[in-house]
PDB file of C-alpha atoms in Angstrom:
ATOM      1  CA  MET A 550      10.684 194.438  47.551  1.00 38.00           C
ATOM      2  CA  ALA A 551      12.742 197.270  46.093  1.00 42.00           C
ATOM      3  CA  LEU A 552      16.500 197.056  46.198  1.00 48.00           C
ATOM      4  CA  ALA A 553      18.485 200.291  46.066  1.00 45.00           C
ATOM      5  CA  PHE A 554      22.223 200.861  46.146  1.00 48.00           C
ATOM      6  CA  ALA A 555      21.975 204.635  45.863  1.00 40.00           C
ATOM      7  CA  GLY A 556      22.909 206.511  49.029  1.00 36.00           C
ATOM      8  CA  LYS A 557      23.143 203.353  51.137  1.00 43.00           C
ATOM      9  CA  ALA A 558      23.692 199.774  50.070  1.00 43.00           C
ATOM     10  CA  VAL A 559      20.888 197.283  50.304  1.00 54.00           C
ATOM     11  CA  ALA A 560      20.986 195.450  53.622  1.00 64.00           C
ATOM     12  CA  ALA A 561      22.430 191.953  53.573  1.00 73.00           C
ATOM     13  CA  SER A 562      19.239 190.835  55.322  1.00 77.00           C
ATOM     14  CA  ALA A 563      17.294 191.636  52.143  1.00 83.00           C
ATOM     15  CA  ILE A 564      19.774 189.613  50.084  1.00 87.00           C
ATOM     16  CA  SER A 565      19.448 186.790  52.612  1.00 86.00           C
ATOM     17  CA  ALA A 566      15.682 186.809  52.081  1.00 87.00           C
ATOM     18  CA  ILE A 567      16.166 186.414  48.316  1.00 90.00           C
ATOM     19  CA  VAL A 568      18.643 183.577  48.863  1.00 90.00           C
ATOM     20  CA  ARG A 569      16.375 181.815  51.337  1.00 88.00           C
ATOM     21  CA  LYS A 570      13.289 182.020  49.129  1.00 88.00           C
ATOM     22  CA  SER A 571      15.239 180.939  46.049  1.00 88.00           C
ATOM     23  CA  PHE A 572      16.638 177.861  47.758  1.00 88.00           C
ATOM     24  CA  ASP A 573      13.177 177.030  49.096  1.00 85.00           C
ATOM     25  CA  TYR A 574      12.170 176.583  45.460  1.00 82.00           C
ATOM     26  CA  LEU A 575      15.421 174.943  44.370  1.00 83.00           C
ATOM     27  CA  ASP A 576      15.178 172.327  47.119  1.00 79.00           C
ATOM     28  CA  ARG A 577      12.008 171.057  45.442  1.00 73.00           C
ATOM     29  CA  CYS A 578      13.831 170.471  42.167  1.00 65.00           C
ATOM     30  CA  THR A 579      15.710 167.179  42.618  1.00 54.00           C
ATOM     31  CA  LYS A 580      17.803 167.645  39.473  1.00 59.00           C
ATOM     32  CA  MET A 581      19.592 170.694  40.869  1.00 62.00           C
ATOM     33  CA  GLU A 582      22.762 169.073  42.180  1.00 67.00           C
ATOM     34  CA  GLY A 583      25.756 170.727  43.784  1.00 74.00           C
ATOM     35  CA  MET A 584      23.741 173.659  45.148  1.00 83.00           C
ATOM     36  CA  ARG A 585      24.170 172.807  48.825  1.00 84.00           C
ATOM     37  CA  SER A 586      27.753 174.100  48.850  1.00 87.00           C
ATOM     38  CA  VAL A 587      26.609 177.306  47.144  1.00 89.00           C
ATOM     39  CA  LYS A 588      23.933 177.830  49.790  1.00 88.00           C
ATOM     40  CA  GLU A 589      26.310 177.173  52.692  1.00 87.00           C
ATOM     41  CA  ARG A 590      28.964 179.499  51.256  1.00 89.00           C
ATOM     42  CA  LEU A 591      26.415 182.304  50.796  1.00 89.00           C
ATOM     43  CA  GLU A 592      25.240 181.862  54.392  1.00 86.00           C
ATOM     44  CA  ARG A 593      28.842 182.312  55.567  1.00 86.00           C
ATOM     45  CA  THR A 594      29.570 185.226  53.241  1.00 87.00           C
ATOM     46  CA  LEU A 595      26.539 187.470  53.714  1.00 87.00           C
ATOM     47  CA  PRO A 596      27.424 188.505  57.302  1.00 85.00           C
ATOM     48  CA  GLN A 597      30.760 189.750  55.915  1.00 83.00           C
ATOM     49  CA  VAL A 598      28.872 191.660  53.227  1.00 85.00           C
ATOM     50  CA  GLN A 599      26.839 193.334  55.970  1.00 82.00           C
ATOM     51  CA  LEU A 600      30.047 194.364  57.750  1.00 79.00           C
ATOM     52  CA  VAL A 601      31.214 196.100  54.586  1.00 80.00           C
ATOM     53  CA  PHE A 602      27.844 197.817  54.132  1.00 80.00           C
ATOM     54  CA  ASP A 603      27.950 199.086  57.718  1.00 75.00           C
ATOM     55  CA  ALA A 604      31.475 200.478  57.400  1.00 74.00           C
ATOM     56  CA  ILE A 605      31.409 202.313  54.073  1.00 73.00           C
ATOM     57  CA  ASP A 606      30.027 205.666  53.021  1.00 67.00           C
ATOM     58  CA  MET A 607      28.328 205.064  49.671  1.00 64.00           C
ATOM     59  CA  GLU A 608      28.662 208.709  48.628  1.00 64.00           C
ATOM     60  CA  ARG A 609      32.459 208.610  49.027  1.00 68.00           C
ATOM     61  CA  ILE A 610      33.234 205.001  48.196  1.00 69.00           C
ATOM     62  CA  ARG A 611      34.474 205.725  44.668  1.00 67.00           C
ATOM     63  CA  ASP A 612      37.129 208.066  46.068  1.00 69.00           C
ATOM     64  CA  GLN A 613      38.071 205.579  48.789  1.00 69.00           C
ATOM     65  CA  SER A 614      38.379 202.480  46.612  1.00 78.00           C
ATOM     66  CA  GLU A 615      37.587 202.057  42.922  1.00 82.00           C
ATOM     67  CA  ALA A 616      37.876 198.277  43.304  1.00 84.00           C
ATOM     68  CA  LEU A 617      35.290 198.191  46.092  1.00 84.00           C
ATOM     69  CA  ASP A 618      33.002 200.481  44.108  1.00 84.00           C
ATOM     70  CA  ALA A 619      33.229 198.141  41.103  1.00 87.00           C
ATOM     71  CA  TRP A 620      32.516 195.101  43.298  1.00 89.00           C
ATOM     72  CA  LEU A 621      29.419 196.775  44.750  1.00 88.00           C
ATOM     73  CA  TRP A 622      28.063 197.310  41.246  1.00 89.00           C
ATOM     74  CA  GLN A 623      28.719 193.668  40.397  1.00 91.00           C
ATOM     75  CA  LEU A 624      26.916 192.640  43.571  1.00 91.00           C
ATOM     76  CA  ARG A 625      23.978 194.889  42.751  1.00 89.00           C
ATOM     77  CA  ASP A 626      23.645 193.337  39.282  1.00 91.00           C
ATOM     78  CA  ALA A 627      23.820 189.801  40.710  1.00 92.00           C
ATOM     79  CA  VAL A 628      21.198 190.592  43.354  1.00 91.00           C
ATOM     80  CA  GLU A 629      18.864 192.194  40.813  1.00 91.00           C
ATOM     81  CA  GLU A 630      19.196 189.184  38.500  1.00 92.00           C
ATOM     82  CA  ALA A 631      18.382 186.774  41.334  1.00 92.00           C
ATOM     83  CA  LYS A 632      15.434 188.932  42.405  1.00 91.00           C
ATOM     84  CA  ASP A 633      14.040 189.046  38.858  1.00 90.00           C
ATOM     85  CA  VAL A 634      14.013 185.245  38.589  1.00 89.00           C
ATOM     86  CA  LEU A 635      12.466 184.909  42.043  1.00 88.00           C
ATOM     87  CA  ASP A 636       9.760 187.446  41.165  1.00 87.00           C
ATOM     88  CA  GLU A 637       8.984 185.479  38.001  1.00 85.00           C
ATOM     89  CA  VAL A 638       8.606 182.205  39.909  1.00 83.00           C
ATOM     90  CA  GLU A 639       6.405 183.774  42.575  1.00 82.00           C
ATOM     91  CA  TYR A 640       4.282 185.496  39.925  1.00 81.00           C
ATOM     92  CA  TYR A 641       3.517 182.237  38.150  1.00 79.00           C
ATOM     93  CA  LYS A 642       2.926 180.520  41.474  1.00 77.00           C
ATOM     94  CA  LEU A 643       0.346 183.170  42.393  1.00 78.00           C
ATOM     95  CA  GLU A 644      -1.196 183.015  38.904  1.00 74.00           C
ATOM     96  CA  LYS A 645      -1.527 179.229  39.151  1.00 73.00           C
ATOM     97  CA  LYS A 646      -3.175 179.564  42.563  1.00 72.00           C
ATOM     98  CA  VAL A 647      -5.709 182.095  41.269  1.00 72.00           C
ATOM     99  CA  LYS A 648      -6.538 180.007  38.194  1.00 70.00           C
ATOM    100  CA  SER A 649      -6.962 176.832  40.229  1.00 66.00           C
ATOM    101  CA  ARG A 650      -9.754 178.476  42.207  1.00 64.00           C
ATOM    102  CA  GLY A 651     -11.739 179.067  39.034  1.00 58.00           C
ATOM    103  CA  ASN A 652     -11.317 175.579  37.562  1.00 56.00           C
ATOM    104  CA  LYS A 653     -14.564 173.845  38.522  1.00 46.00           C
ATOM    105  CA  VAL A 654     -15.515 172.137  35.219  1.00 44.00           C
ATOM    106  CA  CYS A 655     -14.172 168.626  34.610  1.00 46.00           C
ATOM    107  CA  SER A 656     -14.534 166.885  31.263  1.00 44.00           C
ATOM    108  CA  SER A 657     -12.502 164.607  29.044  1.00 43.00           C
ATOM    109  CA  LEU A 658     -11.733 167.512  26.719  1.00 42.00           C
ATOM    110  CA  TYR A 659     -10.711 169.663  29.659  1.00 46.00           C
ATOM    111  CA  ASN A 660      -8.515 166.901  31.085  1.00 48.00           C
ATOM    112  CA  CYS A 661      -6.731 166.515  27.749  1.00 44.00           C
ATOM    113  CA  LYS A 662      -6.137 170.259  27.539  1.00 44.00           C
ATOM    114  CA  SER A 663      -5.030 170.330  31.170  1.00 48.00           C
ATOM    115  CA  LEU A 664      -2.450 167.607  30.511  1.00 44.00           C
ATOM    116  CA  PHE A 665      -0.921 169.654  27.693  1.00 40.00           C
ATOM    117  CA  ILE A 666      -0.785 172.778  29.856  1.00 41.00           C
ATOM    118  CA  GLN A 667       0.782 170.803  32.706  1.00 48.00           C
ATOM    119  CA  GLN A 668       3.516 169.440  30.416  1.00 43.00           C
ATOM    120  CA  PHE A 669       4.242 172.951  29.140  1.00 39.00           C
ATOM    121  CA  SER A 670       4.313 174.278  32.696  1.00 46.00           C
ATOM    122  CA  THR A 671       6.756 171.559  33.763  1.00 46.00           C
ATOM    123  CA  THR A 672       9.109 172.454  30.907  1.00 42.00           C
ATOM    124  CA  PHE A 673       8.861 176.112  31.865  1.00 48.00           C
ATOM    125  CA  ASN A 674       9.571 175.398  35.527  1.00 64.00           C
ATOM    126  CA  VAL A 675      12.692 173.377  34.748  1.00 69.00           C
ATOM    127  CA  GLY A 676      14.028 176.236  32.639  1.00 77.00           C
ATOM    128  CA  THR A 677      13.161 178.786  35.286  1.00 80.00           C
ATOM    129  CA  PHE A 678      14.744 176.773  38.090  1.00 81.00           C
ATOM    130  CA  LYS A 679      17.875 176.399  35.947  1.00 85.00           C
ATOM    131  CA  ARG A 680      18.084 180.197  35.636  1.00 89.00           C
ATOM    132  CA  MET A 681      17.455 180.522  39.367  1.00 89.00           C
ATOM    133  CA  ALA A 682      20.306 178.117  40.113  1.00 90.00           C
ATOM    134  CA  ASP A 683      22.590 180.042  37.738  1.00 91.00           C
ATOM    135  CA  ALA A 684      21.610 183.313  39.441  1.00 92.00           C
ATOM    136  CA  MET A 685      22.486 181.868  42.871  1.00 92.00           C
ATOM    137  CA  LYS A 686      25.844 180.639  41.551  1.00 92.00           C
ATOM    138  CA  LYS A 687      26.603 184.069  40.098  1.00 93.00           C
ATOM    139  CA  LEU A 688      25.622 185.778  43.355  1.00 92.00           C
ATOM    140  CA  ASP A 689      27.868 183.355  45.232  1.00 92.00           C
ATOM    141  CA  GLU A 690      30.815 184.055  42.904  1.00 92.00           C
ATOM    142  CA  VAL A 691      30.438 187.802  43.405  1.00 91.00           C
ATOM    143  CA  ALA A 692      29.726 187.670  47.146  1.00 90.00           C
ATOM    144  CA  VAL A 693      32.882 185.708  47.994  1.00 89.00           C
ATOM    145  CA  GLY A 694      34.827 188.669  46.640  1.00 88.00           C
ATOM    146  CA  VAL A 695      33.965 190.519  49.839  1.00 86.00           C
ATOM    147  CA  GLU A 696      36.944 188.819  51.503  1.00 82.00           C
ATOM    148  CA  ARG A 697      39.250 191.143  49.565  1.00 82.00           C
ATOM    149  CA  PHE A 698      37.744 194.197  51.264  1.00 80.00           C
ATOM    150  CA  ILE A 699      37.381 193.111  54.898  1.00 74.00           C
ATOM    151  CA  LEU A 700      40.833 194.414  55.842  1.00 70.00           C
ATOM    152  CA  PHE A 701      40.237 197.590  53.854  1.00 70.00           C
ATOM    153  CA  VAL A 702      37.029 198.531  55.664  1.00 68.00           C
ATOM    154  CA  ASP A 703      38.721 197.858  59.009  1.00 62.00           C
ATOM    155  CA  HIS A 704      40.898 200.897  58.307  1.00 59.00           C
ATOM    156  CA  LEU A 705      37.963 203.169  57.491  1.00 57.00           C
ATOM    157  CA  ASP A 706      37.029 205.646  60.186  1.00 44.00           C
ATOM    158  CA  SER A 707      33.496 204.415  60.771  1.00 44.00           C
ATOM    159  CA  SER A 708      33.317 205.972  64.236  1.00 43.00           C
ATOM    160  CA  SER A 709      32.430 209.325  62.687  1.00 39.00           C
ATOM    161  CA  LEU A 710      29.595 207.687  60.776  1.00 40.00           C
ATOM    162  CA  ARG A 711      28.226 206.127  63.950  1.00 42.00           C
ATOM    163  CA  HIS A 712      28.408 209.515  65.659  1.00 40.00           C
ATOM    164  CA  ILE A 713      26.385 211.118  62.874  1.00 36.00           C
ATOM    165  CA  CYS A 714      23.711 208.440  63.154  1.00 41.00           C
ATOM    166  CA  HIS A 715      23.220 209.346  66.831  1.00 44.00           C
ATOM    167  CA  GLN A 716      22.653 213.038  66.184  1.00 42.00           C
ATOM    168  CA  LYS A 717      18.999 213.936  66.596  1.00 39.00           C
ATOM    169  CA  ASP A 718      18.866 216.217  63.552  1.00 38.00           C
ATOM    170  CA  VAL A 719      19.880 213.416  61.161  1.00 43.00           C
ATOM    171  CA  VAL A 720      17.138 211.125  59.841  1.00 46.00           C
ATOM    172  CA  ASN A 721      17.788 207.389  59.753  1.00 53.00           C
ATOM    173  CA  PRO A 722      17.551 206.440  56.030  1.00 47.00           C
ATOM    174  CA  CYS A 723      16.250 202.986  57.010  1.00 56.00           C
ATOM    175  CA  GLU A 724      13.600 204.275  59.427  1.00 66.00           C
ATOM    176  CA  THR A 725      10.144 202.801  58.987  1.00 70.00           C
ATOM    177  CA  SER A 726       6.738 204.370  59.574  1.00 75.00           C
ATOM    178  CA  SER A 727       3.137 203.234  59.967  1.00 73.00           C
ATOM    179  CA  PHE A 728       2.307 204.478  56.465  1.00 71.00           C
ATOM    180  CA  MET A 729       1.497 201.694  53.986  1.00 65.00           C
ATOM    181  CA  ILE A 730       2.535 202.191  50.345  1.00 55.00           C
ATOM    182  CA  GLU A 731       0.063 199.511  49.248  1.00 55.00           C
ATOM    183  CA  GLU A 732      -3.180 198.914  51.133  1.00 58.00           C
ATOM    184  CA  THR A 733      -3.463 195.297  49.929  1.00 59.00           C
ATOM    185  CA  ILE A 734      -1.122 192.584  51.156  1.00 64.00           C
ATOM    186  CA  ILE A 735      -1.053 189.157  49.539  1.00 66.00           C
ATOM    187  CA  GLY A 736      -0.758 185.898  51.432  1.00 66.00           C
ATOM    188  CA  ARG A 737      -0.864 187.333  54.950  1.00 76.00           C
ATOM    189  CA  ASP A 738      -4.610 187.756  55.514  1.00 81.00           C
ATOM    190  CA  THR A 739      -4.776 185.013  58.147  1.00 86.00           C
ATOM    191  CA  GLU A 740      -1.826 186.363  60.138  1.00 87.00           C
ATOM    192  CA  ARG A 741      -3.148 189.935  59.925  1.00 87.00           C
ATOM    193  CA  ASP A 742      -6.597 188.892  61.173  1.00 89.00           C
ATOM    194  CA  GLN A 743      -5.036 186.942  64.049  1.00 90.00           C
ATOM    195  CA  ILE A 744      -3.079 190.006  65.159  1.00 91.00           C
ATOM    196  CA  VAL A 745      -6.095 192.301  64.757  1.00 91.00           C
ATOM    197  CA  GLU A 746      -8.303 189.960  66.802  1.00 91.00           C
ATOM    198  CA  TRP A 747      -5.657 189.764  69.525  1.00 90.00           C
ATOM    199  CA  LEU A 748      -5.299 193.555  69.636  1.00 90.00           C
ATOM    200  CA  ILE A 749      -9.062 194.062  69.791  1.00 89.00           C
ATOM    201  CA  GLU A 750      -9.262 191.580  72.653  1.00 86.00           C
ATOM    202  CA  GLN A 751      -6.496 193.380  74.559  1.00 79.00           C
ATOM    203  CA  GLY A 752      -7.972 196.800  73.819  1.00 68.00           C
ATOM    204  CA  GLY A 753     -11.334 195.772  75.207  1.00 67.00           C
ATOM    205  CA  ASP A 754     -10.026 194.242  78.457  1.00 57.00           C
ATOM    206  CA  ASN A 755      -9.689 195.931  81.856  1.00 53.00           C
ATOM    207  CA  GLN A 756     -11.736 198.974  80.881  1.00 51.00           C
ATOM    208  CA  ASN A 757     -12.803 199.638  84.481  1.00 50.00           C
ATOM    209  CA  GLN A 758      -9.396 199.154  86.042  1.00 50.00           C
ATOM    210  CA  GLU A 759      -7.104 202.057  86.811  1.00 51.00           C
ATOM    211  CA  PHE A 760      -4.044 199.878  86.405  1.00 51.00           C
ATOM    212  CA  CYS A 761      -3.473 196.883  84.167  1.00 57.00           C
ATOM    213  CA  ASN A 762      -0.571 194.840  82.899  1.00 67.00           C
ATOM    214  CA  VAL A 763       1.090 195.660  79.593  1.00 75.00           C
ATOM    215  CA  THR A 764       0.631 192.841  77.075  1.00 84.00           C
ATOM    216  CA  LEU A 765       3.124 192.126  74.301  1.00 87.00           C
ATOM    217  CA  PHE A 766       2.909 190.592  70.835  1.00 87.00           C
ATOM    218  CA  ALA A 767       6.167 189.884  68.970  1.00 88.00           C
ATOM    219  CA  LEU A 768       6.721 189.379  65.233  1.00 86.00           C
ATOM    220  CA  VAL A 769      10.040 187.568  64.896  1.00 82.00           C
ATOM    221  CA  GLY A 770      11.936 186.502  61.769  1.00 73.00           C
ATOM    222  CA  ILE A 771      14.827 187.296  59.458  1.00 66.00           C
ATOM    223  CA  GLY A 772      14.934 190.551  57.532  1.00 64.00           C
ATOM    224  CA  GLY A 773      12.866 190.801  54.385  1.00 65.00           C
ATOM    225  CA  MET A 774      10.075 188.447  55.478  1.00 72.00           C
ATOM    226  CA  GLY A 775       7.440 191.201  55.618  1.00 79.00           C
ATOM    227  CA  LYS A 776       7.164 191.728  59.377  1.00 85.00           C
ATOM    228  CA  THR A 777       6.904 195.516  59.031  1.00 86.00           C
ATOM    229  CA  THR A 778       4.233 195.268  56.315  1.00 86.00           C
ATOM    230  CA  LEU A 779       2.221 192.870  58.458  1.00 88.00           C
ATOM    231  CA  ALA A 780       2.506 195.181  61.469  1.00 89.00           C
ATOM    232  CA  GLN A 781       1.463 198.171  59.335  1.00 89.00           C
ATOM    233  CA  ALA A 782      -1.631 196.311  58.126  1.00 89.00           C
ATOM    234  CA  ALA A 783      -2.736 195.536  61.685  1.00 90.00           C
ATOM    235  CA  TYR A 784      -1.803 198.993  62.994  1.00 90.00           C
ATOM    236  CA  ASN A 785      -3.880 200.776  60.328  1.00 90.00           C
ATOM    237  CA  ASP A 786      -6.933 198.539  60.707  1.00 89.00           C
ATOM    238  CA  GLN A 787      -9.896 200.724  61.737  1.00 89.00           C
ATOM    239  CA  ARG A 788     -11.112 198.075  64.187  1.00 89.00           C
ATOM    240  CA  VAL A 789      -7.819 198.408  66.038  1.00 90.00           C
ATOM    241  CA  LYS A 790      -7.872 202.209  65.967  1.00 88.00           C
ATOM    242  CA  GLN A 791     -11.278 202.240  67.649  1.00 89.00           C
ATOM    243  CA  CYS A 792     -10.054 200.124  70.579  1.00 89.00           C
ATOM    244  CA  PHE A 793      -7.254 202.419  71.751  1.00 90.00           C
ATOM    245  CA  ASP A 794      -7.112 205.997  72.976  1.00 90.00           C
ATOM    246  CA  CYS A 795      -3.834 206.550  71.158  1.00 90.00           C
ATOM    247  CA  ALA A 796      -1.499 204.607  68.866  1.00 91.00           C
ATOM    248  CA  MET A 797       2.239 205.150  68.410  1.00 93.00           C
ATOM    249  CA  TRP A 798       4.719 203.801  65.861  1.00 93.00           C
ATOM    250  CA  VAL A 799       8.423 204.024  66.722  1.00 91.00           C
ATOM    251  CA  CYS A 800      11.328 202.678  64.656  1.00 88.00           C
ATOM    252  CA  VAL A 801      14.122 201.340  66.894  1.00 85.00           C
ATOM    253  CA  SER A 802      16.810 200.090  64.440  1.00 73.00           C
ATOM    254  CA  ASN A 803      20.209 198.901  65.663  1.00 66.00           C
ATOM    255  CA  ASP A 804      20.687 201.234  68.634  1.00 70.00           C
ATOM    256  CA  PHE A 805      18.262 200.564  71.521  1.00 77.00           C
ATOM    257  CA  ASP A 806      18.716 204.000  73.109  1.00 84.00           C
ATOM    258  CA  VAL A 807      16.073 204.260  75.870  1.00 90.00           C
ATOM    259  CA  PRO A 808      16.085 208.100  76.247  1.00 90.00           C
ATOM    260  CA  ALA A 809      15.947 208.572  72.459  1.00 89.00           C
ATOM    261  CA  LEU A 810      13.097 206.065  72.141  1.00 91.00           C
ATOM    262  CA  THR A 811      11.222 207.759  74.979  1.00 93.00           C
ATOM    263  CA  ARG A 812      11.546 211.110  73.192  1.00 91.00           C
ATOM    264  CA  LYS A 813      10.206 209.506  70.004  1.00 91.00           C
ATOM    265  CA  ILE A 814       7.203 208.084  71.850  1.00 93.00           C
ATOM    266  CA  ILE A 815       6.444 211.481  73.410  1.00 93.00           C
ATOM    267  CA  GLN A 816       6.689 213.098  69.977  1.00 91.00           C
ATOM    268  CA  GLU A 817       4.260 210.498  68.577  1.00 91.00           C
ATOM    269  CA  ILE A 818       1.729 211.387  71.289  1.00 91.00           C
ATOM    270  CA  THR A 819       2.072 215.173  71.279  1.00 89.00           C
ATOM    271  CA  GLY A 820       3.156 215.832  67.706  1.00 86.00           C
ATOM    272  CA  ARG A 821       6.064 217.898  69.061  1.00 85.00           C
ATOM    273  CA  GLY A 822       9.647 217.047  69.856  1.00 83.00           C
ATOM    274  CA  THR A 823      11.342 217.628  73.216  1.00 85.00           C
ATOM    275  CA  ASP A 824      14.844 218.713  74.195  1.00 83.00           C
ATOM    276  CA  VAL A 825      14.671 217.032  77.611  1.00 86.00           C
ATOM    277  CA  ILE A 826      17.706 214.789  78.196  1.00 85.00           C
ATOM    278  CA  CYS A 827      17.084 213.373  81.673  1.00 90.00           C
ATOM    279  CA  LEU A 828      15.551 209.900  81.406  1.00 89.00           C
ATOM    280  CA  ASN A 829      13.606 210.269  84.661  1.00 91.00           C
ATOM    281  CA  THR A 830      11.996 213.508  83.466  1.00 92.00           C
ATOM    282  CA  LEU A 831      11.187 211.951  80.099  1.00 92.00           C
ATOM    283  CA  GLN A 832       9.504 208.991  81.760  1.00 92.00           C
ATOM    284  CA  GLU A 833       7.492 211.285  84.041  1.00 93.00           C
ATOM    285  CA  ILE A 834       6.289 213.202  80.979  1.00 93.00           C
ATOM    286  CA  LEU A 835       5.390 209.938  79.278  1.00 92.00           C
ATOM    287  CA  ARG A 836       3.586 208.675  82.379  1.00 91.00           C
ATOM    288  CA  GLY A 837       1.467 211.823  82.440  1.00 92.00           C
ATOM    289  CA  LYS A 838       0.540 211.493  78.773  1.00 91.00           C
ATOM    290  CA  LEU A 839      -0.468 207.818  78.995  1.00 90.00           C
ATOM    291  CA  SER A 840      -1.989 207.682  82.471  1.00 87.00           C
ATOM    292  CA  SER A 841      -5.398 205.904  82.493  1.00 85.00           C
ATOM    293  CA  LYS A 842      -5.295 205.490  78.709  1.00 88.00           C
ATOM    294  CA  LYS A 843      -5.431 202.414  76.518  1.00 89.00           C
ATOM    295  CA  PHE A 844      -2.554 202.757  74.093  1.00 91.00           C
ATOM    296  CA  LEU A 845      -0.974 200.761  71.281  1.00 92.00           C
ATOM    297  CA  LEU A 846       2.797 201.051  70.870  1.00 93.00           C
ATOM    298  CA  VAL A 847       4.604 199.432  67.932  1.00 93.00           C
ATOM    299  CA  LEU A 848       8.390 199.129  68.209  1.00 92.00           C
ATOM    300  CA  ASP A 849       9.533 198.265  64.698  1.00 89.00           C
ATOM    301  CA  ASP A 850      12.917 197.070  63.437  1.00 83.00           C
ATOM    302  CA  VAL A 851      14.176 195.944  66.866  1.00 82.00           C
ATOM    303  CA  TRP A 852      17.611 194.328  66.640  1.00 73.00           C
ATOM    304  CA  ASN A 853      19.027 194.756  70.142  1.00 60.00           C
ATOM    305  CA  ASP A 854      16.887 193.200  72.884  1.00 52.00           C
ATOM    306  CA  GLU A 855      19.350 193.280  75.787  1.00 54.00           C
ATOM    307  CA  ALA A 856      17.581 192.828  79.107  1.00 43.00           C
ATOM    308  CA  ASP A 857      19.458 195.638  80.856  1.00 48.00           C
ATOM    309  CA  GLN A 858      18.032 198.103  78.334  1.00 49.00           C
ATOM    310  CA  THR A 859      14.494 196.844  77.807  1.00 45.00           C
ATOM    311  CA  GLY A 860      14.030 196.360  81.537  1.00 44.00           C
ATOM    312  CA  ARG A 861      14.543 200.073  82.178  1.00 45.00           C
ATOM    313  CA  ASN A 862      11.280 201.036  80.456  1.00 44.00           C
TER     314      ASN A 862
END
């Protein structure tokens, strides 16, 4: 998971994922006392951090507030430090899992050697967990500083930023796509196969019927858990591709704008954009493109699921 503060600050959801995973490990270490208050304070603070991220313009923040700019750099350093420790722990966890699969020989000499390695590993883990706890404490100390800037960002004119985000000629910097940077995913084979099998089953049903119900499959969880990567793996599976007449990937993000989403879906099908504004006309175009076809539609990064919007599709 890459964290970048250039152009736009890293989402608080990504920081939350680091905090959650780190405390999952720390909870197993009984000697780490006094960390519960740190965890609870971070859980209260991170939503405020997200408010600041949403309100500021990273390209102009130095001119707007040198203090806020300095705090953002401190936060970046604290997040990177916590991520480095977490990556180290997960690396050794994966390495241990791989090695355990190859250990099939048992002997007295091996057992003696194994005991020594286990003692060394225990010492290493204690040291690593200590650094992880220190990293969480440092992140907590920096994150609470966000309280100084809440009133400041309230005075920023963020309405202009929101207006820019709605303009069709501006690309959402957080927009996802079906393209996978890495073809191999680790630790999600079972979940991927379950989704693929479900999609194949749905794609093969009702082949002789002119009309059929639309079936849904939801991947739900906090940001940073790998939902998009898992969806990409299933979406790009050749077995899935062969079951559908067409496949579409649309990134929703925070604003569930039905006409805009409909235009995106049409563009996915035709490869061309449309200037049509009327929702009824857009839906008629979409109906014509998908009539009597088996299609796969992925709506990624959905945050707003209000019934009055989703029900209009």
